[in-house]
Amino acid sequence: MSSGEYKVDKVVDARGSHCPGPLMELIKAIKNVQVGQVVAVYSTDSGSKTDIPLWVKKAGHELIGVYDRGGYTEFIVKKTH
Amino acid sequence: MKKVVIVGGGTGGTITANILARKVSREAEITLISNTPQHIYQPGFLYRALGEIIDESEIIREERKLVNKRVKLVIDEAVKIDIQNRMVDLMSGKKLEYDYLVISTGSRIVPEEVPGYEVSYHFYSLEGARKLHEALERFKEGVVAVGIGGIPYKCPPAPAEFCCLLDYYFTKRGIRDKVEIHYLSPLPRTFPHEAVAEAITEMMEKKGIHWHPMFNIESVDPEKKIVNSLEGESLRFDLLVMVPPHRGAEVVEKSGIGVDGGWIPVDKYTLQYKDYSEVYAIGDATNLPVSKSGAAAHFEGKIVADRITSEITGHEPRAKYDGRVLCFCDAGFRKAIYMDFNYENPPKKPRFSYIWYLGKQLVNRFYWSLILSGLV
């Protein structure tokens, strides 16, 4: 599966998730993929635009892109370590 | 006669079995497999740890007494689920064929996945709650850290709730001024949803609870009593309460139907497993982005029972899970918040009130009758 020019290894559809929420779904997914792999998270939670970039930066992974998909936001994150 | 097999006698499995027994016991044989003759009310663990429940008979009942007489209850361990051949193998050697299968095998805790976990305590099993209670009773002063050792875990608000209840517990013991409570939040805020986080953060600040954003526990140094986060931070503690990592049931992992730690991928609305329309999964066992909680298992069980009833009686199954979850979160001092939300409607900023505290007590009481029967 690809999103733009990036190959996505795992898609996490967290649309409609308020608890545990998209960021927790992302943390879970990052734990389960290999270093170098890319995770896409779909979110309808307005808080994700703040908290996903914050966590990705603090955890030292790479936020490749944030895309407005009309009704939801897609975050592309690469596991770097 | 159609054969319905339900694997797992927790909240979701018991509700599903009881509803099906009332609706289609003439047309179908309903078998519920449970690996224990006891049914334990897991929200009670937190109160057991804090010493508010000492008499464990308040949170344990015989499963047979909770299940409709028309349900065939089998106390055995499912060791293999063979989706291709519509068969469930049991540890006793028995094999059960099915026309419809409901997998409600829950989750299991795996604290050993966190290096150094031996010095931590938790309230995610009855045994864990007993040990934590003893440790708390011995505790006189110092730093109590409450954090999360792995995602996903049951009941996402529970660690924050536990911090608030610790404040209440130490206040009652008259040593609150000698204890620092630290909440290690896996997120940049105290709760996944912003509006709820605002209320919980206000409450924590009022109670003098220190909270650390984005602290996902990666390891523990048992000698130095230091807990380390995967984000690169550390905290020294005197008592560590760590929510253990969770995985799906062993039978799910061994049968090859789970992903990312043994969670069963199901349709978020129909709760059906992939292309197998006769196979459903509910509750903690699924990989749905909803809380692993009794409330989710409850609502999902009702949907699955409705869908299987439709199928058996020759109707198109139309019931769909809307993602509904509700929860009461006890803040101590007889105050609690209540949240009710689904896929489309996020929770609103809740208010702490005595009414919701009473609501939580009512749920605890009526769990055994109204909820497990599937009547509500």
Coordinates of C-alpha atoms in Angstrom, one line a residue:
Chain A
M1 CA 0.0 0.0 0.0
S2 CA 1.3 3.5 -0.7
S3 CA 0.4 6.9 0.5
G4 CA 1.8 9.6 -1.8
E5 CA 5.3 8.6 -2.6
Y6 CA 5.8 6.5 0.5
K7 CA 5.4 2.8 0.9
V8 CA 3.3 2.2 3.9
D9 CA 3.9 -1.1 5.8
K10 CA 1.0 -0.9 8.2
V11 CA -2.2 1.1 8.2
V12 CA -4.0 1.8 11.5
D13 CA -7.5 2.9 11.1
A14 CA -8.2 4.8 14.3
R15 CA -11.1 6.8 13.0
G16 CA -13.8 7.1 15.6
S17 CA -11.4 6.2 18.4
H18 CA -11.8 8.5 21.4
C19 CA -10.3 6.0 24.0
P20 CA -7.7 4.7 23.7
G21 CA -7.4 7.1 20.8
P22 CA -5.2 7.3 17.7
L23 CA -1.9 8.1 19.5
M24 CA -2.1 5.0 21.6
E25 CA -3.0 3.0 18.5
L26 CA 0.2 4.5 16.8
I27 CA 2.4 3.6 19.8
K28 CA 1.1 0.1 19.7
A29 CA 1.7 -0.2 16.0
I30 CA 5.3 1.3 16.2
K31 CA 6.1 -1.4 18.8
N32 CA 5.0 -4.1 16.4
V33 CA 6.8 -3.0 13.2
Q34 CA 10.5 -3.3 12.3
V35 CA 12.9 -0.4 12.3
G36 CA 12.7 1.4 9.0
Q37 CA 9.0 0.5 8.4
V38 CA 6.3 3.1 7.9
V39 CA 3.0 3.3 9.7
A40 CA 0.0 5.3 8.5
V41 CA -2.6 6.3 11.1
Y42 CA -6.1 7.6 10.2
S43 CA -7.6 9.8 12.8
T44 CA -10.8 11.9 13.2
D45 CA -9.7 13.1 16.6
S46 CA -8.9 16.9 16.5
G47 CA -6.3 16.4 19.2
S48 CA -4.2 14.1 17.0
K49 CA -2.8 17.1 15.0
T50 CA -1.0 18.2 18.2
D51 CA -0.3 15.0 20.1
I52 CA 0.9 12.7 17.3
P53 CA 3.7 15.1 16.1
L54 CA 4.7 15.8 19.8
W55 CA 5.0 12.1 20.6
V56 CA 6.8 11.2 17.4
K57 CA 9.4 13.9 18.0
K58 CA 9.9 13.0 21.7
A59 CA 10.2 9.3 20.9
G60 CA 12.7 10.1 18.2
H61 CA 10.8 8.7 15.2
E62 CA 10.2 10.5 11.9
L63 CA 7.0 12.2 11.0
I64 CA 7.0 11.9 7.2
G65 CA 3.8 13.6 6.5
V66 CA 0.3 14.8 7.6
Y67 CA -2.4 14.8 5.1
D68 CA -6.0 16.1 5.2
R69 CA -8.0 13.3 3.6
G70 CA -11.4 15.0 3.8
G71 CA -13.2 13.9 7.0
Y72 CA -10.0 12.5 8.5
T73 CA -6.3 13.1 8.8
E74 CA -3.6 10.7 7.8
F75 CA -0.3 10.7 9.6
I76 CA 2.7 8.9 8.1
V77 CA 5.4 7.8 10.6
K78 CA 8.6 6.0 10.1
K79 CA 10.1 3.9 12.9
T80 CA 13.8 5.0 13.2
H81 CA 15.2 3.0 16.1
Chain B
M1 CA -30.4 -27.7 15.5
K2 CA -27.8 -25.0 14.8
K3 CA -24.7 -25.0 17.0
V4 CA -23.5 -21.8 18.6
V5 CA -20.2 -22.0 20.4
I6 CA -19.0 -19.1 22.6
V7 CA -15.3 -19.3 23.7
G8 CA -14.7 -17.4 26.9
G9 CA -17.0 -16.9 29.9
G10 CA -16.2 -13.3 30.8
T11 CA -18.5 -10.3 30.5
G12 CA -19.0 -10.4 26.7
G13 CA -19.3 -14.2 26.4
T14 CA -21.8 -14.6 29.3
I15 CA -24.0 -11.8 28.0
T16 CA -24.0 -13.2 24.5
A17 CA -24.9 -16.7 25.8
N18 CA -27.7 -15.5 28.0
I19 CA -29.3 -13.4 25.3
L20 CA -29.1 -16.3 22.7
A21 CA -30.6 -18.7 25.3
R22 CA -33.7 -16.5 25.7
K23 CA -34.1 -15.9 21.9
V24 CA -33.1 -19.0 20.1
S25 CA -32.7 -21.9 22.5
R26 CA -35.4 -23.9 20.5
E27 CA -33.6 -23.5 17.3
A28 CA -30.0 -23.7 18.5
E29 CA -27.7 -25.5 21.0
I30 CA -25.7 -22.8 22.8
T31 CA -22.4 -23.9 24.3
L32 CA -20.3 -21.6 26.5
I33 CA -16.7 -22.6 27.1
S34 CA -15.1 -21.1 30.2
N35 CA -11.6 -22.0 31.5
T36 CA -12.7 -21.3 35.0
P37 CA -15.9 -22.1 37.0
Q38 CA -15.6 -18.7 38.6
H39 CA -16.7 -15.3 37.2
I40 CA -14.6 -12.4 38.5
Y41 CA -15.8 -8.8 38.4
Q42 CA -12.5 -7.2 37.3
P43 CA -13.3 -3.5 38.1
G44 CA -13.2 -4.7 41.7
F45 CA -9.4 -5.3 41.5
L46 CA -8.7 -1.7 42.0
Y47 CA -10.8 -1.6 45.1
R48 CA -9.3 -4.8 46.4
A49 CA -5.8 -3.2 46.0
L50 CA -6.9 -0.2 48.0
G51 CA -8.5 -2.3 50.7
E52 CA -12.0 -1.0 50.0
I53 CA -12.9 -4.6 49.2
I54 CA -11.5 -7.3 51.5
D55 CA -14.3 -9.8 51.2
E56 CA -13.6 -11.2 47.8
S57 CA -17.0 -12.9 47.5
E58 CA -18.2 -9.4 46.5
I59 CA -16.4 -9.8 43.2
I60 CA -16.5 -13.5 42.6
R61 CA -19.5 -15.7 41.7
E62 CA -20.0 -19.2 40.2
E63 CA -20.4 -18.9 36.5
R64 CA -23.1 -21.6 36.4
K65 CA -25.3 -19.4 38.6
L66 CA -24.9 -16.5 36.2
V67 CA -25.7 -18.4 33.0
N68 CA -29.2 -19.3 31.7
K69 CA -30.1 -23.0 32.3
R70 CA -30.5 -23.5 28.6
V71 CA -26.8 -22.7 28.0
K72 CA -24.5 -25.7 28.0
L73 CA -21.6 -24.5 30.2
V74 CA -18.4 -26.4 29.6
I75 CA -15.5 -25.8 32.0
D76 CA -12.5 -26.5 29.9
E77 CA -9.7 -24.7 28.1
A78 CA -10.0 -24.1 24.3
V79 CA -6.6 -25.0 22.8
K80 CA -7.3 -24.6 19.1
I81 CA -9.8 -22.7 17.0
D82 CA -10.0 -24.2 13.6
I83 CA -11.7 -21.6 11.4
Q84 CA -11.4 -23.7 8.2
N85 CA -13.1 -26.7 9.7
R86 CA -15.5 -24.9 12.0
M87 CA -14.1 -26.7 15.1
V88 CA -12.9 -25.8 18.6
D89 CA -10.5 -28.3 20.3
L90 CA -10.5 -28.4 24.1
M91 CA -7.8 -29.4 26.5
S92 CA -9.8 -32.4 27.6
G93 CA -9.6 -33.8 24.1
K94 CA -13.2 -32.9 23.1
K95 CA -13.9 -31.3 19.8
L96 CA -16.8 -29.0 19.4
E97 CA -18.3 -28.3 15.9
Y98 CA -20.1 -25.0 15.3
D99 CA -22.3 -23.2 12.9
Y100 CA -21.6 -19.9 14.6
L101 CA -18.6 -19.0 16.7
V102 CA -18.2 -16.1 19.2
I103 CA -14.6 -15.6 20.4
S104 CA -14.6 -13.7 23.7
T105 CA -11.3 -14.9 25.1
G106 CA -10.3 -11.6 26.5
S107 CA -6.7 -10.6 27.1
R108 CA -3.9 -11.8 29.4
I109 CA -1.2 -9.9 31.2
V110 CA 2.5 -10.4 30.4
P111 CA 4.4 -8.3 32.9
E112 CA 7.6 -10.3 32.1
E113 CA 7.8 -8.4 28.8
V114 CA 9.2 -5.4 30.7
P115 CA 12.8 -5.9 32.0
G116 CA 12.9 -5.4 35.7
Y117 CA 9.2 -5.8 36.2
E118 CA 9.7 -8.0 39.3
V119 CA 9.8 -5.0 41.6
S120 CA 6.6 -3.5 40.3
Y121 CA 3.0 -4.1 41.5
H122 CA -0.3 -4.0 39.6
F123 CA -4.1 -4.3 40.0
Y124 CA -4.7 -6.3 36.8
S125 CA -5.4 -9.7 38.5
L126 CA -6.8 -10.7 41.8
E127 CA -3.4 -12.0 43.0
G128 CA -1.8 -8.7 41.8
A129 CA -4.3 -6.7 43.7
R130 CA -3.8 -8.6 46.9
K131 CA 0.0 -8.1 46.7
L132 CA -0.4 -4.4 45.9
H133 CA -2.7 -4.0 48.9
E134 CA 0.0 -5.5 51.2
A135 CA 2.6 -3.2 49.7
L136 CA 0.4 -0.1 50.2
E137 CA -0.3 -1.1 53.7
R138 CA 3.4 -1.3 54.4
F139 CA 4.1 2.0 52.7
K140 CA 4.9 4.9 55.0
E141 CA 6.5 7.6 52.9
G142 CA 8.2 8.3 49.5
V143 CA 7.4 8.3 45.8
V144 CA 4.6 6.2 44.3
A145 CA 4.9 6.0 40.5
V146 CA 1.9 4.8 38.4
G147 CA 2.6 4.0 34.8
I148 CA 1.9 1.9 31.8
G149 CA 4.2 -1.0 30.6
G150 CA 2.6 -1.6 27.3
I151 CA -0.2 -0.7 24.9
P152 CA -3.0 -1.8 24.6
Y153 CA -4.2 -2.4 28.1
K154 CA -7.5 -2.8 29.8
C155 CA -9.5 0.2 30.8
P156 CA -7.4 3.2 29.7
P157 CA -8.5 5.6 32.5
A158 CA -7.7 3.1 35.2
P159 CA -4.2 4.3 36.0
A160 CA -5.3 7.9 36.3
E161 CA -8.2 6.8 38.4
F162 CA -5.9 4.8 40.6
C163 CA -3.7 7.9 41.2
C164 CA -6.8 9.9 42.4
L165 CA -7.8 7.0 44.6
L166 CA -4.3 6.8 46.0
D167 CA -4.6 10.4 47.0
Y168 CA -7.9 9.5 48.9
Y169 CA -6.2 6.4 50.4
F170 CA -3.2 8.2 51.8
T171 CA -5.3 11.1 53.0
K172 CA -7.5 8.6 55.0
R173 CA -4.3 7.1 56.5
G174 CA -3.1 10.6 57.5
I175 CA 0.2 10.3 55.6
R176 CA -0.7 12.1 52.3
D177 CA 1.9 14.9 53.1
K178 CA 4.6 12.2 53.2
V179 CA 3.7 10.6 49.8
E180 CA 4.4 11.9 46.3
I181 CA 2.1 10.5 43.7
H182 CA 3.4 10.5 40.1
Y183 CA 1.3 9.6 37.1
L184 CA 3.3 8.5 34.0
S185 CA 1.0 9.2 31.1
P186 CA 1.7 7.5 27.8
L187 CA 0.3 10.5 26.0
P188 CA 1.0 14.3 26.0
R189 CA -2.1 14.7 28.3
T190 CA -3.7 12.8 31.1
F191 CA -6.4 11.1 29.0
P192 CA -6.8 10.3 25.3
H193 CA -9.6 12.7 24.6
E194 CA -8.9 16.4 25.1
A195 CA -12.1 17.4 26.8
V196 CA -11.8 14.6 29.3
A197 CA -8.1 15.2 29.8
E198 CA -8.8 18.8 30.8
A199 CA -11.1 17.7 33.6
I200 CA -8.7 15.0 34.8
T201 CA -5.7 17.3 34.7
E202 CA -7.6 19.9 36.8
M203 CA -8.4 17.2 39.3
M204 CA -4.8 15.9 39.5
E205 CA -3.4 19.4 39.9
K206 CA -6.0 20.1 42.7
K207 CA -4.9 16.9 44.4
G208 CA -1.2 17.6 44.0
I209 CA -0.6 14.6 41.8
H210 CA 2.5 15.1 39.6
W211 CA 2.0 13.9 36.0
H212 CA 4.6 13.3 33.4
P213 CA 3.6 13.5 29.7
M214 CA 4.7 10.9 27.2
F215 CA 6.3 8.4 29.6
N216 CA 5.8 4.9 28.2
I217 CA 7.6 2.5 30.5
E218 CA 10.3 0.6 28.7
S219 CA 12.3 -0.9 31.6
V220 CA 12.8 -0.9 35.3
D221 CA 16.1 -0.9 37.2
P222 CA 15.2 -3.0 40.2
E223 CA 18.4 -2.2 42.1
K224 CA 18.3 1.6 41.8
K225 CA 14.5 1.7 41.7
I226 CA 14.4 3.7 38.6
V227 CA 11.8 3.4 35.9
N228 CA 12.8 4.3 32.3
S229 CA 10.6 5.5 29.4
L230 CA 11.0 4.6 25.8
E231 CA 11.0 8.4 25.2
G232 CA 14.3 8.6 27.1
E233 CA 13.3 9.8 30.6
S234 CA 13.7 8.3 34.0
L235 CA 12.1 8.5 37.5
R236 CA 13.2 7.2 40.8
F237 CA 10.4 5.5 42.8
D238 CA 9.9 3.8 46.2
L239 CA 6.8 2.0 45.0
L240 CA 6.0 1.3 41.3
V241 CA 2.5 0.4 40.1
M242 CA 2.9 -0.7 36.5
V243 CA 0.0 -1.6 34.2
P244 CA 1.5 -4.8 32.7
P245 CA 1.6 -5.3 28.9
H246 CA -1.4 -7.3 27.6
R247 CA -1.6 -9.9 24.8
G248 CA -4.5 -11.7 23.3
A249 CA -5.4 -15.2 24.6
E250 CA -2.9 -18.0 23.9
V251 CA -5.5 -20.0 21.9
V252 CA -5.9 -17.0 19.6
E253 CA -2.2 -16.7 19.0
K254 CA -1.7 -20.4 18.6
S255 CA -4.6 -20.7 16.2
G256 CA -3.1 -18.0 14.0
I257 CA -6.1 -15.7 14.0
G258 CA -4.6 -12.8 16.0
V259 CA -2.4 -9.9 14.8
D260 CA 0.0 -7.6 16.6
G261 CA 0.1 -9.4 19.9
G262 CA -2.9 -11.8 19.5
W263 CA -5.7 -9.4 18.8
I264 CA -8.4 -10.6 16.4
P265 CA -9.1 -8.3 13.4
V266 CA -12.8 -7.8 13.0
D267 CA -15.1 -5.5 11.1
K268 CA -15.7 -2.5 13.4
Y269 CA -19.4 -2.6 12.8
T270 CA -20.4 -6.2 12.2
L271 CA -17.7 -7.7 14.5
Q272 CA -17.2 -10.5 12.0
Y273 CA -13.8 -12.0 11.4
K274 CA -12.4 -11.3 7.9
D275 CA -14.5 -13.2 5.3
Y276 CA -15.9 -15.7 7.8
S277 CA -19.3 -14.4 8.4
E278 CA -20.1 -17.1 10.9
V279 CA -17.2 -16.1 13.2
Y280 CA -17.4 -13.1 15.5
A281 CA -15.1 -11.7 18.2
I282 CA -16.0 -9.3 21.0
G283 CA -14.5 -7.5 24.0
D284 CA -10.8 -7.4 24.7
A285 CA -10.1 -10.1 22.2
T286 CA -10.5 -7.8 19.2
N287 CA -8.1 -5.3 17.6
L288 CA -10.8 -2.6 17.5
P289 CA -9.7 0.9 18.4
V290 CA -12.1 1.0 21.4
S291 CA -11.4 0.6 25.1
K292 CA -10.7 -2.9 26.3
S293 CA -13.4 -2.8 28.9
G294 CA -16.4 -4.6 30.2
A295 CA -18.7 -1.9 28.7
A296 CA -17.4 -2.5 25.2
A297 CA -17.7 -6.3 25.6
H298 CA -21.2 -5.8 26.9
F299 CA -22.4 -3.7 24.0
E300 CA -20.6 -5.9 21.4
G301 CA -22.1 -9.0 22.9
K302 CA -25.6 -7.7 22.5
I303 CA -24.9 -6.9 18.8
V304 CA -23.5 -10.3 18.1
A305 CA -26.4 -12.1 19.9
D306 CA -28.8 -10.0 17.8
R307 CA -27.0 -10.8 14.5
I308 CA -26.8 -14.6 15.2
T309 CA -30.5 -14.6 16.3
S310 CA -31.3 -13.0 12.9
E311 CA -29.3 -15.5 11.0
I312 CA -30.8 -18.5 12.8
T313 CA -34.4 -17.2 12.4
G314 CA -33.9 -16.6 8.7
H315 CA -33.6 -12.8 8.7
E316 CA -30.9 -10.5 7.4
P317 CA -28.6 -9.5 10.3
R318 CA -28.8 -5.8 10.6
A319 CA -27.5 -5.0 14.1
K320 CA -24.2 -3.0 14.0
Y321 CA -21.9 -1.9 16.7
D322 CA -21.6 1.9 16.9
G323 CA -18.5 1.9 19.0
R324 CA -20.3 2.7 22.2
V325 CA -18.3 2.6 25.4
L326 CA -19.3 4.1 28.7
C327 CA -17.3 4.4 31.9
F328 CA -17.4 5.7 35.4
C329 CA -14.1 7.0 36.8
D330 CA -13.8 7.3 40.6
A331 CA -11.8 10.2 41.8
G332 CA -12.1 9.4 45.5
F333 CA -13.9 11.4 48.2
R334 CA -17.2 10.1 46.7
K335 CA -16.8 11.9 43.5
A336 CA -16.7 10.4 40.0
I337 CA -17.1 11.3 36.3
Y338 CA -19.2 9.5 33.7
M339 CA -18.4 9.2 30.0
D340 CA -20.6 7.8 27.3
F341 CA -19.3 7.9 23.7
N342 CA -19.2 6.1 20.4
Y343 CA -17.4 6.2 17.0
E344 CA -19.4 9.3 15.9
N345 CA -19.8 11.2 19.2
P346 CA -16.7 11.9 21.3
P347 CA -17.0 12.4 25.1
K348 CA -17.8 15.8 26.4
K349 CA -15.9 17.5 29.3
P350 CA -17.2 15.6 32.3
R351 CA -18.0 17.0 35.7
F352 CA -17.0 15.3 39.0
S353 CA -20.1 14.6 41.0
Y354 CA -21.5 12.5 43.8
I355 CA -24.3 11.3 41.4
W356 CA -21.7 9.5 39.2
Y357 CA -20.1 8.0 42.2
L358 CA -23.5 6.5 43.1
G359 CA -23.8 5.4 39.5
K360 CA -20.6 3.5 39.7
Q361 CA -21.8 1.8 42.9
L362 CA -25.0 0.8 41.2
V363 CA -23.2 -0.7 38.2
N364 CA -21.0 -2.7 40.6
R365 CA -24.1 -4.0 42.3
F366 CA -26.3 -4.7 39.2
Y367 CA -23.5 -6.2 37.1
W368 CA -24.4 -9.7 38.4
S369 CA -28.0 -9.6 37.5
L370 CA -29.1 -6.9 34.9
I371 CA -25.9 -6.6 33.0
L372 CA -24.8 -10.2 32.7
S373 CA -28.3 -11.3 31.8
G374 CA -28.2 -9.0 28.8
L375 CA -31.4 -7.3 29.9
V376 CA -29.8 -3.9 29.8

